[in-house]
PDB file of C-alpha atoms in Angstrom:
ATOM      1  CA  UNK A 212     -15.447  -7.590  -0.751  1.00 42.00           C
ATOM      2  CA  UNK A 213     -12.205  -8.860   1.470  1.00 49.00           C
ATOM      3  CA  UNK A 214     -10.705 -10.117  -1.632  1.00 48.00           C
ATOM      4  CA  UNK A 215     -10.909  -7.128  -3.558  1.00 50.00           C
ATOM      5  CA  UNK A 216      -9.223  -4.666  -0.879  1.00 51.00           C
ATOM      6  CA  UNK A 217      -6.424  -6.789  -0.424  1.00 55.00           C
ATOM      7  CA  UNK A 218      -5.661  -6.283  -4.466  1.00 84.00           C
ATOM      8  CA  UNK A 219      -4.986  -2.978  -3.878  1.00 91.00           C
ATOM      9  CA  UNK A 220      -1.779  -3.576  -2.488  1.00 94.00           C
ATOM     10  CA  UNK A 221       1.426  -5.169  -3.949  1.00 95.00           C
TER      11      UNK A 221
ATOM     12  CA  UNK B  81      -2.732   4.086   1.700  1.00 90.00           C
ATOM     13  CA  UNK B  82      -0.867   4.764   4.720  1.00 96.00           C
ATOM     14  CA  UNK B  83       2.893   5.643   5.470  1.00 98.00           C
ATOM     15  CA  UNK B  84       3.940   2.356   6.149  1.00 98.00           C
ATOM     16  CA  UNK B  85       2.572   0.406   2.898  1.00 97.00           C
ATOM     17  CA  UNK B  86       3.808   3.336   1.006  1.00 98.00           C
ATOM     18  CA  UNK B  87       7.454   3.093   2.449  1.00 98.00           C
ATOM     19  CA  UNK B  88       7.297  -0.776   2.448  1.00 98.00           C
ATOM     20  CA  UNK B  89       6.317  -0.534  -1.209  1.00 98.00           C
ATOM     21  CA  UNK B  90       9.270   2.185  -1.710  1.00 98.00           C
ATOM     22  CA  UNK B  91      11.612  -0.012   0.209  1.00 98.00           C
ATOM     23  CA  UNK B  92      10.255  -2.905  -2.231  1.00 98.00           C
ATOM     24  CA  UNK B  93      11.278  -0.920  -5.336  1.00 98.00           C
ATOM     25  CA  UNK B  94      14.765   0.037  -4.064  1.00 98.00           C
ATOM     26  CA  UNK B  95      15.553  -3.880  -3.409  1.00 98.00           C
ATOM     27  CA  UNK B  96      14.840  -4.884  -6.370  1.00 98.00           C
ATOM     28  CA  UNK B  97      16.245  -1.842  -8.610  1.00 98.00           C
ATOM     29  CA  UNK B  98      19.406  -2.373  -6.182  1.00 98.00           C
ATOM     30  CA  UNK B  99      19.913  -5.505  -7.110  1.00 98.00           C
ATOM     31  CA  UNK B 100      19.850  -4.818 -11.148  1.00 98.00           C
ATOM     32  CA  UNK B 101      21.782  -1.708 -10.967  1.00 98.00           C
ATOM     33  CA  UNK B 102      24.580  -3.773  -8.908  1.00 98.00           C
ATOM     34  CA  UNK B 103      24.868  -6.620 -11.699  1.00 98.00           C
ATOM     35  CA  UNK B 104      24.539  -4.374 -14.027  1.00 98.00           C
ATOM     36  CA  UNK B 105      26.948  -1.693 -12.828  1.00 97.00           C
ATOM     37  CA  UNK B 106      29.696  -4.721 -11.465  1.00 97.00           C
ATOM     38  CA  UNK B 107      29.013  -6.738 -14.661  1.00 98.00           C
ATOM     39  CA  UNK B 108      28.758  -9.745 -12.268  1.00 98.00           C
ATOM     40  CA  UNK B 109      25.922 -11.719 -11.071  1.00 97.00           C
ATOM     41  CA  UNK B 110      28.345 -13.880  -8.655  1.00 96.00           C
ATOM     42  CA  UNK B 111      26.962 -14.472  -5.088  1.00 96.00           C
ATOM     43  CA  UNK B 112      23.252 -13.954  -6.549  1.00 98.00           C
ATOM     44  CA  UNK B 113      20.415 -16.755  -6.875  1.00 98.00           C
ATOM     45  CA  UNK B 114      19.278 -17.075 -10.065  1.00 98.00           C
ATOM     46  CA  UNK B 115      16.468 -19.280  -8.660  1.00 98.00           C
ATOM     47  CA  UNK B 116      15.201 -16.656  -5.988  1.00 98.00           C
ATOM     48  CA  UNK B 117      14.996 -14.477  -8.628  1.00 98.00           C
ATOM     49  CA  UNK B 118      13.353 -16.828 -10.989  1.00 98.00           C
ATOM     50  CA  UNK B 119      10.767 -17.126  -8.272  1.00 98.00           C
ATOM     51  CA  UNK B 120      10.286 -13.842  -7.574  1.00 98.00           C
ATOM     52  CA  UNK B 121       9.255 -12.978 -11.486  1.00 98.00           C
ATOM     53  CA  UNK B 122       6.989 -15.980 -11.334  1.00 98.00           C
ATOM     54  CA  UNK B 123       5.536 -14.396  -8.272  1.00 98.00           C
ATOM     55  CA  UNK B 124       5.038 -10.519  -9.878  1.00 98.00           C
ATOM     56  CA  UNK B 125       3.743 -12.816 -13.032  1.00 98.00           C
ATOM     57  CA  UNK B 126       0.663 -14.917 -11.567  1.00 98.00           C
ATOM     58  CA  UNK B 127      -0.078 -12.106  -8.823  1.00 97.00           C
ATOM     59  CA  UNK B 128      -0.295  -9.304 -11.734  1.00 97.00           C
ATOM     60  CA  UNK B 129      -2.637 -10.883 -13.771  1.00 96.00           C
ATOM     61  CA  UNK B 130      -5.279  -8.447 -12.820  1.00 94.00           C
ATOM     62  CA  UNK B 131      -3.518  -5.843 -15.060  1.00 95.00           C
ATOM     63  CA  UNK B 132      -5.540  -6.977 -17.138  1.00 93.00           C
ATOM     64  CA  UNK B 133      -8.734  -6.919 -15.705  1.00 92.00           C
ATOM     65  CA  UNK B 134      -8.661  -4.620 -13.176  1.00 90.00           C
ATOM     66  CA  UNK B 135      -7.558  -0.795 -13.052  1.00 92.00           C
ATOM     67  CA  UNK B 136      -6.724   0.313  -9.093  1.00 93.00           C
ATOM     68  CA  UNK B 137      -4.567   3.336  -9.998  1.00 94.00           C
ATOM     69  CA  UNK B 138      -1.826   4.802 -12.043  1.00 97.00           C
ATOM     70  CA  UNK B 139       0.529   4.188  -8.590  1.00 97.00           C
ATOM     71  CA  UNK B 140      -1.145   0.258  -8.574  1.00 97.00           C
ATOM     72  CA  UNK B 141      -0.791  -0.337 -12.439  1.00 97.00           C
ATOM     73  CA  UNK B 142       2.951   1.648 -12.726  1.00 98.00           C
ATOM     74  CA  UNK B 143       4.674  -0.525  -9.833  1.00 98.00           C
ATOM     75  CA  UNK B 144       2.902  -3.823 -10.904  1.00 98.00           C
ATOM     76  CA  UNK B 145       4.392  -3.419 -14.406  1.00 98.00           C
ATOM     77  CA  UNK B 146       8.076  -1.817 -13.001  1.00 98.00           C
ATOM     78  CA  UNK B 147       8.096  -4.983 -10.864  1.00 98.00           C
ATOM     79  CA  UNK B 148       7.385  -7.426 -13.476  1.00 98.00           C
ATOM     80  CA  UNK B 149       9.980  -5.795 -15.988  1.00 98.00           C
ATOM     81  CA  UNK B 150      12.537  -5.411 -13.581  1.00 98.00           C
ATOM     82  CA  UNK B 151      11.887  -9.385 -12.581  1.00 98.00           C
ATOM     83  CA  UNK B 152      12.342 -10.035 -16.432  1.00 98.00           C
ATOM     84  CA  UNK B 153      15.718  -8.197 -16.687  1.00 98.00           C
ATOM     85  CA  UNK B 154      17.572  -9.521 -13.650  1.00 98.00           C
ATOM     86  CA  UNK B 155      16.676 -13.021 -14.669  1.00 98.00           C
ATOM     87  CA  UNK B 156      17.832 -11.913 -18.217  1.00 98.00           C
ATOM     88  CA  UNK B 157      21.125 -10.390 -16.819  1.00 98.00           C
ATOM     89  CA  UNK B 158      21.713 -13.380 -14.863  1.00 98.00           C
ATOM     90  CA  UNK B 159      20.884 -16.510 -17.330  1.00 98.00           C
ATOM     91  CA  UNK B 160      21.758 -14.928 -20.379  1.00 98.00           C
ATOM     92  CA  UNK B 161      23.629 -11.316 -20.225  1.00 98.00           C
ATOM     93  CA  UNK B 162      25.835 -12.129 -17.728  1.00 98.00           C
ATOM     94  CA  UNK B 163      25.627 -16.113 -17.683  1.00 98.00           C
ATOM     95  CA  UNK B 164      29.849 -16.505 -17.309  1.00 98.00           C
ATOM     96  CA  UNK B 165      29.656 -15.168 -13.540  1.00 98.00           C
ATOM     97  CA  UNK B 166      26.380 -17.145 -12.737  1.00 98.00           C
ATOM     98  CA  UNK B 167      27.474 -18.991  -9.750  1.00 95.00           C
ATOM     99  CA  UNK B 168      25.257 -21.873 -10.237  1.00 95.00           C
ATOM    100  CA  UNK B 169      27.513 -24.181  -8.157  1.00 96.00           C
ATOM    101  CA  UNK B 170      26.586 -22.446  -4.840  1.00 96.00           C
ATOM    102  CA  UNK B 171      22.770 -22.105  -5.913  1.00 97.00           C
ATOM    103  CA  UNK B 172      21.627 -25.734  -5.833  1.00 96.00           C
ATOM    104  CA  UNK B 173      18.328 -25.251  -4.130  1.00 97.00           C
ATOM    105  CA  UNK B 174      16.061 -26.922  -5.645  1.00 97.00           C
ATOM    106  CA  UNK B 175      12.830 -24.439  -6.457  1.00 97.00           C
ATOM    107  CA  UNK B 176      10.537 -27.835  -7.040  1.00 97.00           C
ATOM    108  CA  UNK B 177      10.907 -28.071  -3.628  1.00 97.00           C
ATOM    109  CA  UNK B 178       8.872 -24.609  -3.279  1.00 98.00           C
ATOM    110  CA  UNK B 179       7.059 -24.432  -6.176  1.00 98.00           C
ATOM    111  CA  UNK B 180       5.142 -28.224  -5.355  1.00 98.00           C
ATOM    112  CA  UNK B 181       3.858 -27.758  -2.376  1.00 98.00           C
ATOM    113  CA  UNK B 182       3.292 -24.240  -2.259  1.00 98.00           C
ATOM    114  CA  UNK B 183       0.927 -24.688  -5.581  1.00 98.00           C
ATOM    115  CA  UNK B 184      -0.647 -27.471  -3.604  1.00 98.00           C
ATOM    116  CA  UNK B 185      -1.409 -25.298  -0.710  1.00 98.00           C
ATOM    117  CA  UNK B 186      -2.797 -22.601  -3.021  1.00 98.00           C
ATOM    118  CA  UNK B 187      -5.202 -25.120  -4.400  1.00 97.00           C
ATOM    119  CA  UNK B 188      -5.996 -26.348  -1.058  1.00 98.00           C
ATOM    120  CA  UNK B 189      -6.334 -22.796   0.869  1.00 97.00           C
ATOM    121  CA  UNK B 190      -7.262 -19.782  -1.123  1.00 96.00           C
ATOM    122  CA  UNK B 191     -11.034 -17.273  -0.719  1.00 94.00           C
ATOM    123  CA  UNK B 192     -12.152 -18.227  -4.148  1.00 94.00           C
ATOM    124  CA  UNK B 193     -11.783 -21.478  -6.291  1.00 96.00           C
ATOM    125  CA  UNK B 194     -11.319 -19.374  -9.662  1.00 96.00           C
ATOM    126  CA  UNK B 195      -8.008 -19.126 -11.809  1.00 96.00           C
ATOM    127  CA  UNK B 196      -7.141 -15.980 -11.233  1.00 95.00           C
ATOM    128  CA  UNK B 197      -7.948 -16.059  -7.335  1.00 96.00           C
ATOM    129  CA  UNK B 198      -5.851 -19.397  -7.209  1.00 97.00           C
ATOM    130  CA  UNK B 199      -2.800 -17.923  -8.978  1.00 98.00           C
ATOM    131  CA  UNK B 200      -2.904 -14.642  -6.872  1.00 97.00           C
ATOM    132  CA  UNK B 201      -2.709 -17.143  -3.583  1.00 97.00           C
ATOM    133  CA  UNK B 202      -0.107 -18.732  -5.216  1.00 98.00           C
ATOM    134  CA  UNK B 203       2.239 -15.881  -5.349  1.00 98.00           C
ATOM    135  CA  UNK B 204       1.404 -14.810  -1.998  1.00 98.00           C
ATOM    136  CA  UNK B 205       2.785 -17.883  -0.851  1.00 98.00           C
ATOM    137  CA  UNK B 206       5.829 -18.370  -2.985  1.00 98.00           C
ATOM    138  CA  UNK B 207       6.732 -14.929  -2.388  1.00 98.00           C
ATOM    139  CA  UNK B 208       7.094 -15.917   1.810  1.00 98.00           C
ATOM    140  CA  UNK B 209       9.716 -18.472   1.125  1.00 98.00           C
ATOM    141  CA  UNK B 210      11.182 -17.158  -2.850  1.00 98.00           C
ATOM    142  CA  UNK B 211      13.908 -15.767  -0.841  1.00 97.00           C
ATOM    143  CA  UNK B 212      15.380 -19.323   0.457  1.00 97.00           C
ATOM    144  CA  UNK B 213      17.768 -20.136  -2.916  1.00 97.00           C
ATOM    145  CA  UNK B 214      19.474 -16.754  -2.127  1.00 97.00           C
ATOM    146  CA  UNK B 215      20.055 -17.865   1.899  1.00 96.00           C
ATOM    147  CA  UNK B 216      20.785 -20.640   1.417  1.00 95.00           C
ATOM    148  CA  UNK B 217      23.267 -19.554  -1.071  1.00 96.00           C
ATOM    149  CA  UNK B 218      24.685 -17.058   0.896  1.00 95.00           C
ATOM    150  CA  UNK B 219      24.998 -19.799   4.301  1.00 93.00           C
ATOM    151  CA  UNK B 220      26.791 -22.238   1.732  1.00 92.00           C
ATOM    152  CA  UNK B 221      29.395 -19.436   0.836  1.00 92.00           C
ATOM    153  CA  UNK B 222      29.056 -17.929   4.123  1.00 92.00           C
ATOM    154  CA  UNK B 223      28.930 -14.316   2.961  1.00 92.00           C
ATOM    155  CA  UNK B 224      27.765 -11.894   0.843  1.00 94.00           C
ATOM    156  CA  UNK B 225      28.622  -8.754  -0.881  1.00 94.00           C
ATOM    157  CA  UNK B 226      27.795  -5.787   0.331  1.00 94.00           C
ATOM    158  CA  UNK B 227      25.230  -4.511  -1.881  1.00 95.00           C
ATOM    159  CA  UNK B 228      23.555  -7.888  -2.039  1.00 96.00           C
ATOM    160  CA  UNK B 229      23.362  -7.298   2.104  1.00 96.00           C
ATOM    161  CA  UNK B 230      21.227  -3.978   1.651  1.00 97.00           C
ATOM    162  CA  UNK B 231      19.345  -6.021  -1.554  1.00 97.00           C
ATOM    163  CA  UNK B 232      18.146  -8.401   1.077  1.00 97.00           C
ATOM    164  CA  UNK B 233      17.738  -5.627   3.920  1.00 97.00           C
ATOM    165  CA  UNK B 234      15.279  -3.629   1.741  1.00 97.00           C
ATOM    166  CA  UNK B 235      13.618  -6.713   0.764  1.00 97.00           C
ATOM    167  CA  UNK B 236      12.790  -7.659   4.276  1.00 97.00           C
ATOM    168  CA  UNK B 237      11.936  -4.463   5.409  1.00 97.00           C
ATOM    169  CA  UNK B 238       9.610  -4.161   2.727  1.00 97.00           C
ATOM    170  CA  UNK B 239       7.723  -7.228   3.726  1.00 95.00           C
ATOM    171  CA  UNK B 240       8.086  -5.798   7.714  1.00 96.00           C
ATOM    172  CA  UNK B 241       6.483  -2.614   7.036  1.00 98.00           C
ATOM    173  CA  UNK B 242       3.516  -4.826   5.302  1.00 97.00           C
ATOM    174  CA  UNK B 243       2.768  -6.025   8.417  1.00 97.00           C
ATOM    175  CA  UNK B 244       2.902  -2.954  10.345  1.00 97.00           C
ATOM    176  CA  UNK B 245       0.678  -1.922   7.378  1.00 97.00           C
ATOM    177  CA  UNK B 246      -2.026  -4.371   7.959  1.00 96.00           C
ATOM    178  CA  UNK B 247      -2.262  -3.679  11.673  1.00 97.00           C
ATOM    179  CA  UNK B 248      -2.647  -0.261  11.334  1.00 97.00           C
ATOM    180  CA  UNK B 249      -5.932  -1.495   8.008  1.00 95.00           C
ATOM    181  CA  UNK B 250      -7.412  -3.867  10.761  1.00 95.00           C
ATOM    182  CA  UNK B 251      -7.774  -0.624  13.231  1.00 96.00           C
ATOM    183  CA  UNK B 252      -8.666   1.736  11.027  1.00 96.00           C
ATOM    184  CA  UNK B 253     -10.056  -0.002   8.038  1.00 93.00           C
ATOM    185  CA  UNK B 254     -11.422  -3.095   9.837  1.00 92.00           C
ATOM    186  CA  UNK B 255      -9.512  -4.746   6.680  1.00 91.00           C
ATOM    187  CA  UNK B 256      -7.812  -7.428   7.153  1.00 89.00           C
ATOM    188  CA  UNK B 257      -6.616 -10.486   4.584  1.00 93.00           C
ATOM    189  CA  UNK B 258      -5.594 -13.686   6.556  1.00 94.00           C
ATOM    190  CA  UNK B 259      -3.932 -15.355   3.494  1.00 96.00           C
ATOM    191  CA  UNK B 260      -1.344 -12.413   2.817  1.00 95.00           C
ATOM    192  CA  UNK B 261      -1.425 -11.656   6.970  1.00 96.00           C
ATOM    193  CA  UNK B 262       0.354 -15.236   7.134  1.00 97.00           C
ATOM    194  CA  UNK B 263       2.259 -15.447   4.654  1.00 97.00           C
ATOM    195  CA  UNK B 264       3.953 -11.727   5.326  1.00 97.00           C
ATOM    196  CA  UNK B 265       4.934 -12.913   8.503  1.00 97.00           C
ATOM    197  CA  UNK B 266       6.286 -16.362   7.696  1.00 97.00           C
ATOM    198  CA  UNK B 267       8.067 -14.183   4.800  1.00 96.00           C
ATOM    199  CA  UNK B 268       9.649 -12.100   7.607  1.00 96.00           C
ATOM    200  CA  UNK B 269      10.524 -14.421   9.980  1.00 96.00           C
ATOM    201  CA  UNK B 270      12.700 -15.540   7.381  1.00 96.00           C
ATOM    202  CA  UNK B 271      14.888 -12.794   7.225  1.00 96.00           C
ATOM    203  CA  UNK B 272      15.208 -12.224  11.192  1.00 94.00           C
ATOM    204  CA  UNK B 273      18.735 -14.216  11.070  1.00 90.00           C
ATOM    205  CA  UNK B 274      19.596 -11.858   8.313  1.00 93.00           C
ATOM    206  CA  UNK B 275      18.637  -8.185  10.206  1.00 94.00           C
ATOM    207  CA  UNK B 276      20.374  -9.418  12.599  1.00 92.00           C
ATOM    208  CA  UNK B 277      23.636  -9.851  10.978  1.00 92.00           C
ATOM    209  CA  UNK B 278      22.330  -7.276   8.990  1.00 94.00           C
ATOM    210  CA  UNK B 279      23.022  -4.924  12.005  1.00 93.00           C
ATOM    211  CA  UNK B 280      25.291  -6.215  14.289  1.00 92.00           C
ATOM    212  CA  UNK B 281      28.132  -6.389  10.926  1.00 90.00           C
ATOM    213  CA  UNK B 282      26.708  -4.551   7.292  1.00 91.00           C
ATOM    214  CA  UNK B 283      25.574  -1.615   9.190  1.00 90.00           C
ATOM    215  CA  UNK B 284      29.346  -1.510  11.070  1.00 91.00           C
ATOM    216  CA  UNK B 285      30.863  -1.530   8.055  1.00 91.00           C
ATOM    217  CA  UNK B 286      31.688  -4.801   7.532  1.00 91.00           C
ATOM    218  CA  UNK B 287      30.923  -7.245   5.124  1.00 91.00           C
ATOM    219  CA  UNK B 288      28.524  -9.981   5.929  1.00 92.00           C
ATOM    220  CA  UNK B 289      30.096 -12.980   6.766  1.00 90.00           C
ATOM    221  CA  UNK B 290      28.815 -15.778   8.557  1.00 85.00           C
ATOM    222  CA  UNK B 291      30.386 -17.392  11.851  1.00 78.00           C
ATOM    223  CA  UNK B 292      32.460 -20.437  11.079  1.00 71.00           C
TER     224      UNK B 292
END
């Protein structure tokens, strides 16, 4: 999902 | 990953471990907010949660906990270690201020209503304005030190090359996160006045001071 990507970065 | 979240995160790691060696290698914490700071390991804190119940990668998990630890030990250095050059006078912001509304907002305006979603929303948007105590502190004394100057000049840039990070996702990726997107820029608007004096006096050799 969206959310998940975005945890991938700092 | 591409080249610009990689150097943003780089640039990230040298602010921070700038910051620490200077106090630690001056002995001084004078002309640094102990309340940005505080912010800033309450940021690492609720955003880093998912240590704990997610594994990204050894780069992901290594930073997260170097960020957190360094966060730790600057706030250490300055409220404890180091408490006799603490220039609390000069840093009277008051993080309530902050901390209110933006937990508001994060309740209000987040992709999921779950704890952990809430609290990672949360640091996204204290991290955008975390970095007011410390200009504000520096326009009441109207200049900084030197190293403090490339502290806040790596900070910024780190939070630039985000940016230029998540245009180049959106392209190629089709990624794109409107929560951080926002925040990241508010966050760097707020250190345009800085570059600027960043460049036109730091990078000339001169010490940061501001115009009477």
């Amino acid at each position: 999902s969206q959310n998940q990507e975005v945890k991938d970065e700092l | 990953m591409n080249i610009f979240r990689l150097v943003g995160d780089l640039s990230h790691l040298l602010a921070i471990l700038l910051l620490l060696w200077k106090i630690w290698k001056t002995r001084s914490c004078a002309g640094v907010s102990g309340k940005s700071q505080i912010m800033f390991g309450l940021v690492y804190i609720t955003r880093y949660l998912d240590l704990f119940t997610n594994f990204i990668s050894i780069y992901n998990t290594t930073m997260k906990a170097i960020f957190i630890a360094v966060a730790i030990a600057t706030i250490y250095l300055i409220y404890f270690k180091f408490k006799a050059t603490y220039d609390s006078n000069h840093d009277t912001f008051r993080m309530e201020f902050l901390i209110v509304p933006v937990g508001g907002l994060a309740f209000l305006v987040n992709h999921d209503f779950t704890a952990l979603e809430i609290l990672w929303t949360f640091s996204i948007y204290l991290e955008s304005v975390a970095i007011l105590p410390q200009l504000f502190m520096i326009s009441k004394t109207g200049e900084a030190e030197t190293i403090t100057s490339h502290y806040l000049f790596a900070l910024g840039s780190y939070r630039a090359l985000y940016i230029v990070n998540w245009v180049y996702r959106y392209y190629f990726e089709g990624f794109f996160d409107l929560i951080a997107i926002v925040a990241g820029c508010v966050q760097t608007i707020l250190y345009c006045d800085f570059f600027y004096l960043y460049v036109t006096k730091v990078m000339h050799g001169k010490k940061l001071s501001l115009p009477a």
